[in-house]
């Protein structure tokens, strides 16, 4: 066990329904997360798992207290599943996952003077005709890490890195390869504020059971260190995924 305290965020944030995938801005006073609640847009349940459709919620912190979350509403939330996966450090850009037309893709919406703008699909080569369930944006917003099950990987879902070119377009994604990716599934990458510490989940490597959270660091020679299991009590024999660290690295 590590000397780490794990505690619930309480009734203000959590409910009797699922809450997951919390994302924070750089000031740590804005949180966006996914939940399956009765007030989901459309108010209906997914026939696949019997849960209410996923919607994205937002909470602000005032005087060190997280306020009651609000459904972000249209145009981000729809009658289907909408799950947040990343946010820019200033909290002005939100990236989320949608399952449409038999495929899962990544989308973005920008905050304007009139509220959240109409979302648009992230361009190729980030999205493909395959499944892209999660992503993380580096602090400079010029590098994106994402998961995909596209062909050419080591197996299952792999983690890829893609950089923005000077002309604003995205370069070809690079599979992070071994030792990060394995013949199993790697998902939910999160790049820390230092831009060189990467957390991700995997059901391969040396897990306690199901998905565990791992940590790797980009060394001076531009090689990722061997992933380290972050250990108990963060990891358990259940699935542990969507791990996010505050900018100071302490929460």
Rosetta silent file (secondary structure, phi, psi, omega in degrees, C-alpha in Angstrom):
SEQUENCE: XXXXXXXXXXXXXXXXXXXXXXXXXXXXXXXXXXXXXXXXXXXXXXXXXXXXXXXXXXXXXXXXXXXXXXXXXXXXXXXXXXXXXXXXXXXXXXXXXXXXXXXXXXXXXXXXXXXXXXXXXXXXXXXXXXXXXXXXXXXXXXXXXXXXXXXXXXXXXXXXXXXXXXXXXXXXXXXXXXXXXXXXXXXXXXXXXXXXXXXXXXXXXXXXXXXXXXXXXXXXXXXXXXXXXXXXXXXXXXXXXXXXXXXXXXX
SCORE:     score description
SCORE:     0.000 S_00000001
   1 L     0.000  145.913  175.322    0.000    0.000    0.000 S_00000001
   2 L   -96.027  158.802  178.436    1.009    3.599   -0.679 S_00000001
   3 L   -82.106   71.888 -176.419    0.606    6.455    1.799 S_00000001
   4 L  -130.805  135.959  177.323   -2.349    7.824   -0.126 S_00000001
   5 L  -100.448  128.454  176.703   -5.793    8.780    1.155 S_00000001
   6 L  -114.243  125.308 -179.335   -8.788    7.968   -1.031 S_00000001
   7 L  -142.186  153.945  179.867  -12.097    9.565   -0.120 S_00000001
   8 L   -71.637  147.471  176.254  -15.459   10.180   -1.738 S_00000001
   9 L   -80.126    2.110  170.239  -16.237   13.639   -3.083 S_00000001
  10 L    85.389  179.077 -173.090  -19.535   13.397   -1.231 S_00000001
  11 L   -69.985  -20.348  179.995  -23.192   13.882   -1.986 S_00000001
  12 L   -65.536  -36.250 -178.467  -22.713   17.252   -3.678 S_00000001
  13 L  -100.157  -49.185 -175.271  -20.956   15.559   -6.610 S_00000001
  14 L   -84.078  154.804  177.868  -21.866   11.883   -6.354 S_00000001
  15 L  -137.548 -173.513  177.318  -25.327   10.365   -6.631 S_00000001
  16 L   -75.183   -4.701 -179.437  -26.867    6.892   -6.632 S_00000001
  17 L  -104.056  168.310 -177.081  -26.080    6.805  -10.364 S_00000001
  18 L   -67.781  137.807  169.818  -22.659    6.358  -12.030 S_00000001
  19 E  -129.669  134.007 -178.028  -20.185    9.269  -12.046 S_00000001
  20 E  -162.130  170.225  176.784  -16.825    8.976  -13.788 S_00000001
  21 E    65.157   45.202 -179.737  -14.152   10.637  -15.918 S_00000001
  22 E   -70.295  139.171  178.161  -13.645   13.873  -13.919 S_00000001
  23 E  -128.551  140.332 -176.305  -11.567   16.535  -15.660 S_00000001
  24 E  -122.557  152.187  173.051  -10.235   19.742  -14.029 S_00000001
  25 L   -81.580  174.945 -175.419   -8.977   23.073  -15.318 S_00000001
  26 L   -64.792  -29.628  179.865   -5.500   24.362  -14.424 S_00000001
  27 L   -82.662   -5.670  177.484   -6.842   26.439  -11.514 S_00000001
  28 L    60.483   31.260  177.627   -8.566   23.366  -10.058 S_00000001
  29 L  -121.853    9.848  178.645  -11.819   25.266   -9.523 S_00000001
  30 E  -137.968  126.456 -179.535  -13.806   23.814  -12.433 S_00000001
  31 E  -126.870  132.603  174.412  -14.705   20.143  -12.818 S_00000001
  32 E  -120.853  135.204 -177.918  -16.472   18.466  -15.715 S_00000001
  33 E  -147.368  173.605 -178.722  -17.515   14.815  -15.474 S_00000001
  34 E  -109.076  140.191  176.177  -19.820   12.193  -16.939 S_00000001
  35 E  -147.797  157.246  177.978  -22.892   10.752  -15.240 S_00000001
  36 L  -115.331   86.262 -172.819  -25.912    8.618  -16.123 S_00000001
  37 L  -116.551  162.698 -179.279  -28.774   10.372  -14.317 S_00000001
  38 L   -62.129  -23.897 -179.806  -32.535   10.627  -14.828 S_00000001
  39 L   -87.081   17.535  175.293  -32.194   14.263  -15.979 S_00000001
  40 L   -55.525  146.224 -179.586  -30.150   13.141  -18.990 S_00000001
  41 L   -60.653  126.346 -175.725  -31.122   15.014  -22.140 S_00000001
  42 L    96.986  -27.136  173.464  -33.964   13.039  -23.669 S_00000001
  43 L    67.545   15.463 -175.568  -34.635   11.319  -20.329 S_00000001
  44 L  -110.179  172.144 -178.384  -34.353    7.807  -21.740 S_00000001
  45 E  -108.173  152.377  177.936  -32.265    4.712  -21.010 S_00000001
  46 L   -79.793  124.282 -179.218  -29.750    2.915  -23.189 S_00000001
  47 L   -66.684  -17.517 -178.035  -31.118   -0.466  -24.271 S_00000001
  48 L   -70.170  -45.987 -176.209  -27.530   -1.803  -24.254 S_00000001
  49 L  -125.426    0.540  177.380  -26.933   -1.591  -20.483 S_00000001
  50 L    77.470    3.285  178.678  -30.232   -0.309  -19.042 S_00000001
  51 L   -91.390  158.730  169.969  -28.625    2.892  -17.728 S_00000001
  52 E   -61.421  147.588  179.597  -29.710    6.421  -18.478 S_00000001
  53 L   -59.079  147.088  179.503  -27.743    7.823  -21.417 S_00000001
  54 L   -66.023  137.713  171.134  -24.456    9.521  -20.517 S_00000001
  55 E  -133.545  161.830 -179.233  -24.475   13.287  -20.134 S_00000001
  56 E  -102.573  134.691 -177.718  -21.753   15.768  -19.206 S_00000001
  57 E  -122.674  156.396 -178.382  -22.031   17.790  -15.982 S_00000001
  58 E  -132.312  139.765  177.259  -20.104   20.760  -14.629 S_00000001
  59 E  -134.254  143.599  176.972  -19.344   21.877  -11.078 S_00000001
  60 E  -113.713  148.832  179.638  -17.511   24.963   -9.784 S_00000001
  61 E  -103.433  125.977  177.008  -15.578   25.261   -6.543 S_00000001
  62 E  -128.416  129.022 -178.270  -16.237   28.245   -4.298 S_00000001
  63 L    53.029   42.303  177.672  -14.543   28.729   -0.908 S_00000001
  64 L    67.243   17.687  179.586  -13.042   25.218   -1.229 S_00000001
  65 E  -122.099  129.369  176.597  -16.522   23.680   -1.659 S_00000001
  66 E   -79.387  127.354 -178.043  -17.707   21.995   -4.852 S_00000001
  67 L   -81.315  164.132  179.292  -21.154   23.259   -5.837 S_00000001
  68 L   -57.220  129.538 -177.409  -24.033   21.107   -7.057 S_00000001
  69 L   -67.189  151.053  175.358  -23.289   19.979  -10.625 S_00000001
  70 E  -120.366  142.867  173.940  -25.323   21.246  -13.548 S_00000001
  71 E   -67.132  127.764 -176.451  -26.066   19.464  -16.791 S_00000001
  72 L   -70.405  -16.040  173.679  -24.166   21.398  -19.494 S_00000001
  73 L    70.244 -163.346  179.265  -27.153   20.907  -21.816 S_00000001
  74 L   -75.331  152.148    3.935  -27.253   21.534  -25.551 S_00000001
  75 L   -91.781    2.016 -177.958  -25.409   21.577  -27.856 S_00000001
  76 L   -71.280  -52.967  179.244  -22.856   19.330  -26.077 S_00000001
  77 L   -81.146  139.941 -179.714  -25.325   16.876  -24.573 S_00000001
  78 L  -127.078 -172.884  177.917  -27.633   15.031  -26.952 S_00000001
  79 L   -74.368  -10.092  179.274  -30.227   12.280  -26.683 S_00000001
  80 L  -101.104 -157.383  179.601  -27.409    9.713  -26.974 S_00000001
  81 L   -85.557  126.957  176.773  -24.237    9.032  -24.984 S_00000001
  82 E  -131.696  117.829 -174.432  -21.964   12.039  -24.397 S_00000001
  83 E  -129.876  124.720 -179.183  -18.883   11.500  -22.192 S_00000001
  84 E   -72.026  142.438  179.540  -16.206   14.092  -21.404 S_00000001
  85 E  -127.130  -22.743 -177.420  -12.589   12.979  -21.947 S_00000001
  86 E  -162.214  162.857  177.524  -10.423   16.138  -21.756 S_00000001
  87 E  -147.820  144.774  175.923  -10.384   19.882  -21.170 S_00000001
  88 L   -68.666  155.701 -177.645   -7.926   22.631  -22.070 S_00000001
  89 L   -55.756  -32.543 -179.308   -6.001   24.124  -19.101 S_00000001
  90 L   -85.213   -1.287  177.881   -8.040   27.350  -19.264 S_00000001
  91 L    75.362    9.753 -175.571  -11.332   25.419  -19.257 S_00000001
  92 L   -94.646   -9.595  178.016  -12.439   27.023  -22.524 S_00000001
  93 E  -129.502  131.325  179.272  -12.275   23.887  -24.681 S_00000001
  94 E  -120.546  134.983  178.712  -13.944   20.581  -23.863 S_00000001
  95 E  -113.796  137.492 -176.387  -13.268   17.310  -25.632 S_00000001
  96 E  -148.618  166.558 -175.951  -15.748   14.463  -25.424 S_00000001
  97 E  -106.993  136.101  173.586  -16.700   11.070  -26.797 S_00000001
  98 E  -130.275  143.849  174.119  -19.825   10.278  -28.760 S_00000001
  99 E  -105.797  110.981 -177.323  -21.027    6.984  -30.136 S_00000001
 100 E  -134.335  141.761  173.132  -22.655    7.624  -33.490 S_00000001
 101 L    52.350   40.478  177.344  -23.537    5.500  -36.473 S_00000001
 102 L    75.567   14.745 -177.557  -22.009    2.372  -34.971 S_00000001
 103 E  -143.567  151.930  178.602  -18.695    4.108  -34.215 S_00000001
 104 E  -108.745  124.038 -177.756  -17.111    6.036  -31.339 S_00000001
 105 E  -129.735  167.709 -179.760  -15.354    9.330  -32.110 S_00000001
 106 E  -103.328  139.013 -176.492  -13.844   12.314  -30.306 S_00000001
 107 E  -128.695  165.708  178.060  -15.412   15.788  -30.482 S_00000001
 108 E  -138.215  144.864  172.305  -14.592   19.318  -29.321 S_00000001
 109 E  -136.025  140.499 -179.631  -16.635   22.331  -28.230 S_00000001
 110 E  -107.717  143.220  178.093  -15.332   25.834  -27.412 S_00000001
 111 E   -84.756  129.641 -178.756  -16.783   28.192  -24.810 S_00000001
 112 E  -123.456  179.663  177.864  -17.886   31.532  -26.257 S_00000001
 113 L   -62.644  -18.943 -179.979  -19.670   34.643  -25.008 S_00000001
 114 L  -103.326    9.714 -179.171  -22.904   32.873  -25.925 S_00000001
 115 E   105.915 -162.289 -177.854  -22.054   29.611  -24.166 S_00000001
 116 E   -72.731  131.344 -178.022  -20.752   26.321  -25.561 S_00000001
 117 L   -78.040  164.931  178.274  -20.417   26.317  -29.333 S_00000001
 118 L   -58.024  126.759 -178.902  -21.737   23.613  -31.636 S_00000001
 119 L   -66.175  152.854  173.380  -19.419   20.596  -31.258 S_00000001
 120 E  -135.328  149.695 -177.913  -17.349   19.370  -34.144 S_00000001
 121 E   -68.982  133.647  174.517  -15.662   16.051  -34.777 S_00000001
 122 L   -60.285  141.305 -172.447  -11.902   16.012  -34.211 S_00000001
 123 L   -73.402  163.321  164.875  -10.237   15.649  -37.620 S_00000001
 124 L   -67.563  143.876   16.404   -8.452   12.707  -39.083 S_00000001
 125 L   -96.234   10.922  177.052   -5.914   11.359  -38.298 S_00000001
 126 L   -69.163  -54.512  173.452   -7.079   11.542  -34.654 S_00000001
 127 L   -84.016  153.979  177.457  -10.459   10.037  -35.497 S_00000001
 128 L  -145.109 -174.434  176.153  -10.717    7.076  -37.836 S_00000001
 129 L   -79.109    3.235  177.961  -13.353    4.589  -38.921 S_00000001
 130 L  -102.828 -158.639 -169.863  -12.351    2.601  -35.839 S_00000001
 131 L  -103.547  124.253  174.259  -12.909    3.289  -32.109 S_00000001
 132 L  -122.885   96.425 -170.919  -11.345    6.260  -30.294 S_00000001
 133 L   -90.595  -16.371 -173.224  -12.707    6.250  -26.726 S_00000001
 134 E  -157.110  160.181  179.374  -10.418    8.663  -24.838 S_00000001
 135 E  -160.647  165.241  175.346   -7.801   11.412  -25.128 S_00000001
 136 E  -144.105  142.916 -176.923   -5.701   13.907  -23.184 S_00000001
 137 E  -108.966  128.499  177.889   -4.359   17.304  -24.256 S_00000001
 138 L   -64.478  157.502 -177.128   -0.857   18.461  -23.257 S_00000001
 139 L   -55.541  -34.161  179.856   -0.612   21.815  -21.420 S_00000001
 140 L   -83.045   -1.609  178.194    0.641   23.604  -24.557 S_00000001
 141 L    61.447   17.782  178.782   -2.290   22.111  -26.531 S_00000001
 142 L  -105.648   -3.465  177.510    0.117   21.093  -29.296 S_00000001
 143 E  -133.454  135.211  179.022    0.264   17.392  -28.384 S_00000001
 144 E  -124.727  136.684  172.510   -2.642   14.992  -27.950 S_00000001
 145 E  -110.415  133.317 -179.106   -2.584   11.478  -26.536 S_00000001
 146 E  -146.499  161.413  178.105   -5.500    9.231  -27.457 S_00000001
 147 E  -105.109  143.937 -179.870   -6.601    5.605  -27.429 S_00000001
 148 E  -156.569  149.921  174.304   -7.661    3.710  -30.545 S_00000001
 149 L  -104.651   23.424  179.841   -8.192    0.156  -31.732 S_00000001
 150 L   -61.052  155.676  179.841   -7.149    1.005  -35.310 S_00000001
 151 L   -61.416  155.812  177.638   -5.089   -1.603  -37.184 S_00000001
 152 L    96.902   -2.560  178.802   -1.329   -1.654  -36.771 S_00000001
 153 L   -85.623 -175.023 -178.923   -1.281   -1.573  -32.982 S_00000001
 154 L   -84.658  -17.791  179.146    0.110   -4.110  -30.551 S_00000001
 155 L   149.413  141.033 -179.455   -3.355   -5.432  -29.631 S_00000001
 156 L    59.231 -141.831  173.574   -6.759   -4.236  -28.427 S_00000001
 157 L   -88.718  136.886  177.982   -6.779   -0.485  -27.816 S_00000001
 158 E  -118.483  163.392  176.487   -3.391    1.240  -27.891 S_00000001
 159 E  -100.137  133.244 -179.083   -2.264    4.731  -26.897 S_00000001
 160 E  -120.425  156.770  174.192   -1.123    7.083  -29.644 S_00000001
 161 E  -123.482  138.907  177.999    0.527   10.508  -29.649 S_00000001
 162 E  -138.323  140.000 -177.917   -0.050   13.174  -32.296 S_00000001
 163 E  -112.300  148.731  177.844    1.519   16.628  -32.645 S_00000001
 164 E   -85.263  132.858  179.987    0.115   19.799  -34.193 S_00000001
 165 L   -81.043  162.799  178.982    2.052   21.129  -37.163 S_00000001
 166 L   -56.793  -27.027  179.629    2.957   24.836  -37.617 S_00000001
 167 L   -84.411    4.464  177.257    0.120   25.160  -40.160 S_00000001
 168 L    91.528  -10.473  176.699   -2.421   24.056  -37.538 S_00000001
 169 L   -85.004  168.091 -178.101   -3.009   20.593  -38.971 S_00000001
 170 E   -99.062  138.784  176.355   -2.197   17.379  -37.139 S_00000001
 171 L   -73.326  176.286  176.300    0.743   15.142  -38.046 S_00000001
 172 L   -68.659  135.167  179.554    0.385   11.392  -38.424 S_00000001
 173 L   -64.997  149.112  178.062   -0.211    9.740  -35.026 S_00000001
 174 E  -115.347  123.674  174.219    2.590    7.689  -33.509 S_00000001
 175 E   -66.296  128.272 -177.304    1.845    4.487  -31.614 S_00000001
 176 L   -67.538  -15.587  173.433    3.685    4.794  -28.288 S_00000001
 177 L    64.044 -166.367  175.423    4.688    1.138  -28.641 S_00000001
 178 L   -75.537  149.425    7.036    6.365   -0.894  -25.957 S_00000001
 179 L   -91.136    6.404 -177.710    6.744   -0.686  -23.015 S_00000001
 180 L   -76.466  -54.646 -179.571    3.504    1.334  -22.748 S_00000001
 181 L   -83.308  152.607 -178.409    1.274   -0.608  -25.132 S_00000001
 182 L  -136.643 -175.156  177.562    0.803   -4.350  -24.850 S_00000001
 183 L   -76.685   -2.811  177.893   -1.122   -7.120  -26.578 S_00000001
 184 L  -101.671 -149.922 -175.506   -4.015   -6.229  -24.258 S_00000001
 185 L  -106.370  129.655  169.941   -5.967   -2.947  -23.855 S_00000001
 186 E  -117.630  136.149 -171.651   -4.495    0.425  -22.938 S_00000001
 187 E  -151.159  175.462  174.506   -6.927    3.304  -22.430 S_00000001
 188 E    46.841   58.702  174.979   -7.628    6.660  -20.697 S_00000001
 189 E   -66.302  145.504  173.524   -4.272    8.441  -21.154 S_00000001
 190 E  -141.444  116.481  178.712   -3.699   11.523  -18.992 S_00000001
 191 E   -92.473  126.549 -176.031   -0.673   13.767  -19.497 S_00000001
 192 L   -73.513  170.511 -175.466    0.237   15.685  -16.353 S_00000001
 193 L   -61.528  -23.031  179.220    0.860   19.443  -16.211 S_00000001
 194 L   -75.092   -9.308  177.434    4.632   18.898  -16.542 S_00000001
 195 L    75.896    2.806 -177.714    4.026   17.565  -20.067 S_00000001
 196 L  -131.987   -5.691  177.708    6.220   14.509  -19.488 S_00000001
 197 E  -105.483  120.413 -175.641    4.409   12.310  -16.941 S_00000001
 198 E  -115.820  127.161  171.490    1.774   10.080  -18.494 S_00000001
 199 E  -105.497  146.075  175.798   -0.832    8.054  -16.608 S_00000001
 200 E  -156.436  167.903  177.255   -2.920    5.424  -18.363 S_00000001
 201 E  -112.216  148.042  179.972   -4.979    2.322  -17.655 S_00000001
 202 E  -149.821  146.666  170.268   -4.275   -1.187  -18.885 S_00000001
 203 L  -103.796   14.697  171.204   -5.614   -4.689  -18.390 S_00000001
 204 L  -108.359 -151.309 -179.420   -2.213   -6.019  -19.393 S_00000001
 205 L    55.125 -148.769 -178.210    1.151   -5.529  -17.650 S_00000001
 206 L  -105.048   79.968 -176.889    1.150   -6.471  -13.938 S_00000001
 207 L   -91.461  157.874  174.273   -2.380   -5.635  -12.861 S_00000001
 208 L   -81.258  -17.838 -178.691   -4.166   -6.449   -9.624 S_00000001
 209 L   153.688  130.662 -178.254   -7.270   -7.290  -11.646 S_00000001
 210 L    62.295 -144.930  177.034   -9.077   -5.808  -14.633 S_00000001
 211 L   -80.144  135.275  170.759   -7.815   -2.350  -15.568 S_00000001
 212 E  -121.803  160.386  178.859   -5.126   -0.785  -13.348 S_00000001
 213 E   -94.850  133.925 -178.889   -3.580    2.675  -13.507 S_00000001
 214 E  -124.099  158.564 -179.545    0.067    2.969  -14.540 S_00000001
 215 E  -127.104  134.632  175.176    2.579    5.816  -14.594 S_00000001
 216 E  -138.952  156.294 -177.203    5.379    6.429  -17.100 S_00000001
 217 E  -132.433  140.330  178.270    7.715    9.373  -17.669 S_00000001
 218 E   -80.153  114.023 -176.030    9.375   10.710  -20.783 S_00000001
 219 L   -81.206  175.729 -176.043   13.111   10.592  -20.096 S_00000001
 220 L   -59.170  -31.862 -178.896   15.813   12.930  -21.469 S_00000001
 221 L   -89.626   21.134  175.386   16.475   10.663  -24.435 S_00000001
 222 L    62.622   30.455  176.586   12.805   10.877  -25.448 S_00000001
 223 L  -116.143  135.586  178.541   12.113    7.310  -24.313 S_00000001
 224 E   -76.007  136.478  178.017    9.209    6.439  -22.044 S_00000001
 225 L   -70.627  161.120  176.899   10.181    4.704  -18.799 S_00000001
 226 L   -59.349  129.443 -178.146    8.817    1.269  -17.949 S_00000001
 227 L   -60.018  138.321  179.285    5.239    1.757  -16.693 S_00000001
 228 E  -113.336  127.716  174.953    4.857    1.501  -12.927 S_00000001
 229 E   -64.665  126.831 -176.048    1.661    0.273  -11.307 S_00000001
 230 L   -72.820   -8.810  170.111    0.572    3.107   -8.972 S_00000001
 231 L    81.903  175.470  176.554   -0.457    0.497   -6.421 S_00000001
 232 L   -80.699  143.101   13.256   -3.093    0.127   -3.744 S_00000001
 233 L   -94.007    5.819  177.334   -5.279    1.905   -2.583 S_00000001
 234 L   -70.851  -49.441  176.236   -5.685    3.620   -5.978 S_00000001
 235 L   -88.838  147.568 -179.532   -5.666    0.312   -7.833 S_00000001
 236 L  -137.841 -173.993  176.677   -7.881   -2.564   -6.725 S_00000001
 237 L   -78.696   -4.287  175.785   -8.967   -5.972   -8.017 S_00000001
 238 L   -92.865 -170.740  176.381  -11.748   -4.133   -9.903 S_00000001
 239 L   -82.691  126.950  176.996  -11.421   -1.871  -12.960 S_00000001
 240 L  -122.619  120.271 -168.795   -9.566    1.383  -12.222 S_00000001
 241 L  -155.530  164.426 -179.729   -9.599    3.874  -15.068 S_00000001
 242 L    63.382   57.968 -179.146   -9.899    7.620  -15.906 S_00000001
 243 L   -92.330  131.378 -177.269   -7.163    8.791  -13.536 S_00000001
 244 L  -132.966  138.462 -178.885   -6.530   12.548  -13.369 S_00000001
 245 L  -117.137  139.672  177.695   -3.918   14.459  -11.330 S_00000001
 246 L   -66.350  158.884 -177.008   -4.126   18.105  -10.228 S_00000001
 247 L   -55.580  -32.424  179.849   -1.484   20.490  -11.657 S_00000001
 248 L   -82.120   -3.076  176.568    0.517   20.424   -8.407 S_00000001
 249 L    76.025    8.752 -174.205    0.585   16.616   -8.509 S_00000001
 250 L  -104.367  -11.095 -177.262   -0.817   16.251   -4.982 S_00000001
 251 L  -135.018    0.000    0.000   -4.477   15.422   -5.663 S_00000001
